[in-house]
PDB file of C-alpha atoms in Angstrom:
ATOM      1  CA  MET A  92     -25.983  24.053 -35.475  1.00 40.00           C
ATOM      2  CA  ASP A  93     -27.005  21.034 -34.886  1.00 45.00           C
ATOM      3  CA  GLU A  94     -28.336  18.959 -32.010  1.00 48.00           C
ATOM      4  CA  LYS A  95     -25.111  16.967 -31.260  1.00 46.00           C
ATOM      5  CA  ASN A  96     -23.549  20.587 -31.527  1.00 65.00           C
ATOM      6  CA  GLU A  97     -25.828  22.595 -28.828  1.00 87.00           C
ATOM      7  CA  VAL A  98     -25.412  20.022 -26.032  1.00 92.00           C
ATOM      8  CA  PHE A  99     -22.068  21.165 -24.984  1.00 94.00           C
ATOM      9  CA  GLY A 100     -23.050  24.939 -24.329  1.00 95.00           C
ATOM     10  CA  LYS A 101     -26.572  23.265 -22.697  1.00 94.00           C
ATOM     11  CA  ARG A 102     -24.268  21.398 -20.206  1.00 94.00           C
ATOM     12  CA  LEU A 103     -21.984  24.257 -19.881  1.00 96.00           C
ATOM     13  CA  LYS A 104     -24.739  26.256 -18.494  1.00 95.00           C
ATOM     14  CA  ILE A 105     -26.052  23.323 -16.228  1.00 94.00           C
ATOM     15  CA  LEU A 106     -22.479  22.869 -15.333  1.00 94.00           C
ATOM     16  CA  ARG A 107     -21.782  26.744 -14.267  1.00 95.00           C
ATOM     17  CA  ASN A 108     -25.667  26.974 -12.625  1.00 94.00           C
ATOM     18  CA  LYS A 109     -24.864  23.328 -10.014  1.00 92.00           C
ATOM     19  CA  LYS A 110     -21.316  25.467  -9.065  1.00 92.00           C
ATOM     20  CA  LYS A 111     -23.669  28.711  -8.743  1.00 95.00           C
ATOM     21  CA  LYS A 112     -21.298  30.650 -10.591  1.00 96.00           C
ATOM     22  CA  ASN A 113     -21.914  33.290 -13.063  1.00 96.00           C
ATOM     23  CA  GLN A 114     -20.494  33.490 -16.773  1.00 97.00           C
ATOM     24  CA  GLU A 115     -17.668  36.251 -15.669  1.00 97.00           C
ATOM     25  CA  ASP A 116     -17.125  33.423 -12.476  1.00 97.00           C
ATOM     26  CA  VAL A 117     -16.682  30.502 -14.354  1.00 97.00           C
ATOM     27  CA  ALA A 118     -14.708  32.565 -17.555  1.00 97.00           C
ATOM     28  CA  LYS A 119     -12.308  34.165 -14.353  1.00 97.00           C
ATOM     29  CA  ASP A 120     -11.362  30.688 -13.075  1.00 96.00           C
ATOM     30  CA  LEU A 121     -10.452  29.409 -16.635  1.00 96.00           C
ATOM     31  CA  GLY A 122      -8.444  32.707 -17.479  1.00 96.00           C
ATOM     32  CA  ILE A 123     -10.783  33.695 -20.708  1.00 97.00           C
ATOM     33  CA  SER A 124     -13.141  36.620 -20.984  1.00 97.00           C
ATOM     34  CA  ARG A 125     -16.767  36.273 -20.196  1.00 97.00           C
ATOM     35  CA  ALA A 126     -17.610  37.214 -23.988  1.00 97.00           C
ATOM     36  CA  ARG A 127     -15.650  34.237 -24.752  1.00 97.00           C
ATOM     37  CA  TYR A 128     -16.987  32.137 -22.518  1.00 97.00           C
ATOM     38  CA  SER A 129     -20.965  33.050 -23.218  1.00 97.00           C
ATOM     39  CA  HIS A 130     -19.691  32.019 -27.152  1.00 97.00           C
ATOM     40  CA  TYR A 131     -19.062  28.912 -25.852  1.00 96.00           C
ATOM     41  CA  GLU A 132     -22.370  28.615 -23.403  1.00 95.00           C
ATOM     42  CA  ASN A 133     -24.616  29.903 -26.213  1.00 95.00           C
ATOM     43  CA  ASN A 134     -23.098  27.420 -29.160  1.00 93.00           C
ATOM     44  CA  HIS A 135     -21.614  30.488 -31.925  1.00 94.00           C
ATOM     45  CA  VAL A 136     -17.783  29.499 -31.072  1.00 93.00           C
ATOM     46  CA  GLU A 137     -16.580  25.914 -30.225  1.00 92.00           C
ATOM     47  CA  PRO A 138     -13.359  25.526 -28.042  1.00 94.00           C
ATOM     48  CA  ASP A 139     -10.286  23.952 -28.723  1.00 95.00           C
ATOM     49  CA  ILE A 140      -9.294  20.978 -27.569  1.00 94.00           C
ATOM     50  CA  ASP A 141      -7.237  22.191 -24.769  1.00 94.00           C
ATOM     51  CA  LEU A 142     -10.329  24.466 -23.180  1.00 96.00           C
ATOM     52  CA  ILE A 143     -11.991  21.209 -23.951  1.00 95.00           C
ATOM     53  CA  ARG A 144     -10.569  19.395 -21.417  1.00 93.00           C
ATOM     54  CA  LYS A 145     -10.102  22.417 -19.130  1.00 95.00           C
ATOM     55  CA  LEU A 146     -14.027  22.593 -19.160  1.00 96.00           C
ATOM     56  CA  ALA A 147     -14.096  18.766 -18.303  1.00 92.00           C
ATOM     57  CA  ASP A 148     -11.868  19.568 -15.211  1.00 91.00           C
ATOM     58  CA  TYR A 149     -12.900  22.433 -13.989  1.00 93.00           C
ATOM     59  CA  HIS A 150     -16.071  20.757 -13.736  1.00 92.00           C
ATOM     60  CA  ASN A 151     -15.604  17.471 -13.001  1.00 89.00           C
ATOM     61  CA  VAL A 152     -16.825  15.314 -16.092  1.00 90.00           C
ATOM     62  CA  ASN A 153     -15.209  13.739 -18.613  1.00 88.00           C
ATOM     63  CA  THR A 154     -15.032  14.923 -22.441  1.00 90.00           C
ATOM     64  CA  ASP A 155     -17.053  12.799 -23.723  1.00 86.00           C
ATOM     65  CA  TYR A 156     -19.918  14.385 -21.746  1.00 87.00           C
ATOM     66  CA  LEU A 157     -19.830  17.752 -22.528  1.00 91.00           C
ATOM     67  CA  LEU A 158     -19.403  16.866 -26.045  1.00 89.00           C
ATOM     68  CA  GLY A 159     -22.675  14.859 -25.751  1.00 86.00           C
ATOM     69  CA  ARG A 160     -21.611  11.050 -26.632  1.00 82.00           C
ATOM     70  CA  THR A 161     -22.393  10.529 -23.352  1.00 80.00           C
ATOM     71  CA  ASN A 162     -24.812  11.649 -20.660  1.00 78.00           C
ATOM     72  CA  LYS A 163     -22.582  10.293 -18.169  1.00 76.00           C
ATOM     73  CA  PRO A 164     -21.045  12.578 -16.360  1.00 78.00           C
ATOM     74  CA  ASN A 165     -18.060  10.598 -14.999  1.00 76.00           C
ATOM     75  CA  GLY A 166     -18.052   8.144 -17.290  1.00 64.00           C
ATOM     76  CA  SER A 167     -18.101   4.434 -15.874  1.00 57.00           C
ATOM     77  CA  SER A 168     -16.153   3.080 -14.023  1.00 56.00           C
ATOM     78  CA  GLU A 169     -13.858  -0.149 -14.232  1.00 62.00           C
ATOM     79  CA  SER A 170     -15.520  -2.094 -12.318  1.00 62.00           C
ATOM     80  CA  ASP A 171     -18.982  -1.171 -14.126  1.00 68.00           C
ATOM     81  CA  LYS A 172     -17.471  -2.293 -17.584  1.00 73.00           C
ATOM     82  CA  ASN A 173     -15.666  -5.703 -15.886  1.00 75.00           C
ATOM     83  CA  ALA A 174     -19.223  -6.793 -14.051  1.00 77.00           C
ATOM     84  CA  ILE A 175     -20.420  -6.122 -18.102  1.00 77.00           C
ATOM     85  CA  ILE A 176     -17.504  -8.049 -19.755  1.00 78.00           C
ATOM     86  CA  ASP A 177     -17.806 -11.362 -16.947  1.00 81.00           C
ATOM     87  CA  LYS A 178     -21.940 -10.817 -18.145  1.00 80.00           C
ATOM     88  CA  ILE A 179     -21.635 -11.195 -21.399  1.00 80.00           C
ATOM     89  CA  ALA A 180     -18.867 -13.691 -21.073  1.00 80.00           C
ATOM     90  CA  LYS A 181     -20.825 -16.456 -19.004  1.00 83.00           C
ATOM     91  CA  GLU A 182     -24.260 -15.637 -20.921  1.00 81.00           C
ATOM     92  CA  PHE A 183     -22.529 -15.700 -24.340  1.00 78.00           C
ATOM     93  CA  PRO A 184     -18.818 -17.115 -24.435  1.00 78.00           C
ATOM     94  CA  ASP A 185     -18.235 -16.545 -28.558  1.00 75.00           C
ATOM     95  CA  ALA A 186     -19.207 -12.595 -27.689  1.00 72.00           C
ATOM     96  CA  ASP A 187     -15.787 -11.750 -28.121  1.00 67.00           C
ATOM     97  CA  LEU A 188     -15.120 -13.767 -31.301  1.00 66.00           C
ATOM     98  CA  MET A 189     -18.496 -11.766 -32.530  1.00 69.00           C
ATOM     99  CA  PHE A 190     -17.585  -8.305 -31.182  1.00 69.00           C
ATOM    100  CA  GLY A 191     -14.154  -8.234 -31.442  1.00 67.00           C
ATOM    101  CA  ASP A 192     -12.150  -7.300 -28.766  1.00 72.00           C
ATOM    102  CA  LEU A 193     -15.077  -6.509 -25.576  1.00 73.00           C
ATOM    103  CA  ALA A 194     -12.087  -5.412 -23.141  1.00 74.00           C
ATOM    104  CA  SER A 195     -11.554  -2.137 -25.788  1.00 77.00           C
ATOM    105  CA  MET A 196     -14.877  -0.973 -25.465  1.00 78.00           C
ATOM    106  CA  ASP A 197     -16.085   1.836 -22.748  1.00 75.00           C
ATOM    107  CA  ALA A 198     -19.147   0.378 -20.467  1.00 74.00           C
ATOM    108  CA  GLU A 199     -22.401   2.235 -22.589  1.00 75.00           C
ATOM    109  CA  GLN A 200     -20.609  -0.062 -25.583  1.00 79.00           C
ATOM    110  CA  LEU A 201     -20.582  -3.157 -23.900  1.00 79.00           C
ATOM    111  CA  GLU A 202     -24.329  -3.012 -22.817  1.00 79.00           C
ATOM    112  CA  GLU A 203     -25.235  -2.164 -26.194  1.00 83.00           C
ATOM    113  CA  VAL A 204     -23.348  -5.720 -27.300  1.00 80.00           C
ATOM    114  CA  TYR A 205     -25.160  -7.229 -24.275  1.00 81.00           C
ATOM    115  CA  GLU A 206     -28.854  -5.728 -25.011  1.00 83.00           C
ATOM    116  CA  PHE A 207     -27.992  -6.698 -28.993  1.00 83.00           C
ATOM    117  CA  ILE A 208     -26.560 -10.765 -28.327  1.00 81.00           C
ATOM    118  CA  ALA A 209     -29.749 -11.098 -26.080  1.00 82.00           C
ATOM    119  CA  PHE A 210     -32.467  -9.699 -28.598  1.00 84.00           C
ATOM    120  CA  LYS A 211     -30.846 -12.446 -30.371  1.00 77.00           C
ATOM    121  CA  ALA A 212     -31.039 -14.722 -28.670  1.00 77.00           C
ATOM    122  CA  ARG A 213     -34.324 -14.674 -27.526  1.00 78.00           C
ATOM    123  CA  ARG A 214     -35.032 -14.065 -30.736  1.00 75.00           C
ATOM    124  CA  LYS A 215     -34.021 -17.722 -31.599  1.00 71.00           C
ATOM    125  CA  LYS A 216     -36.019 -19.514 -29.264  1.00 61.00           C
TER     126      LYS A 216
END
């Protein structure tokens, strides 16, 4: 499997260990067999969407974290997002025109937009 897919199993194992549980405990809590759970942790099988949601709820993380799409287990708060939008709007008023609807982006995407615009602004000087 490619590296991105391996993130899922690694994160499941880390989260399980944080709870000080073994595979049998987690599997029982989720209503699946230990063998099936082990396959997920070892990246032999990918779970369906419903189980991904269950795992995220069980570990109190977001699904993007489990899937390796973000390194923030609980995502970013709306206040983080709004603060970044305000910062972009204040420093670069035309950013919304260049990047479409900033409000539809998550905090990580907004931070990337900010860094890109700031970089371009520094290069112009």
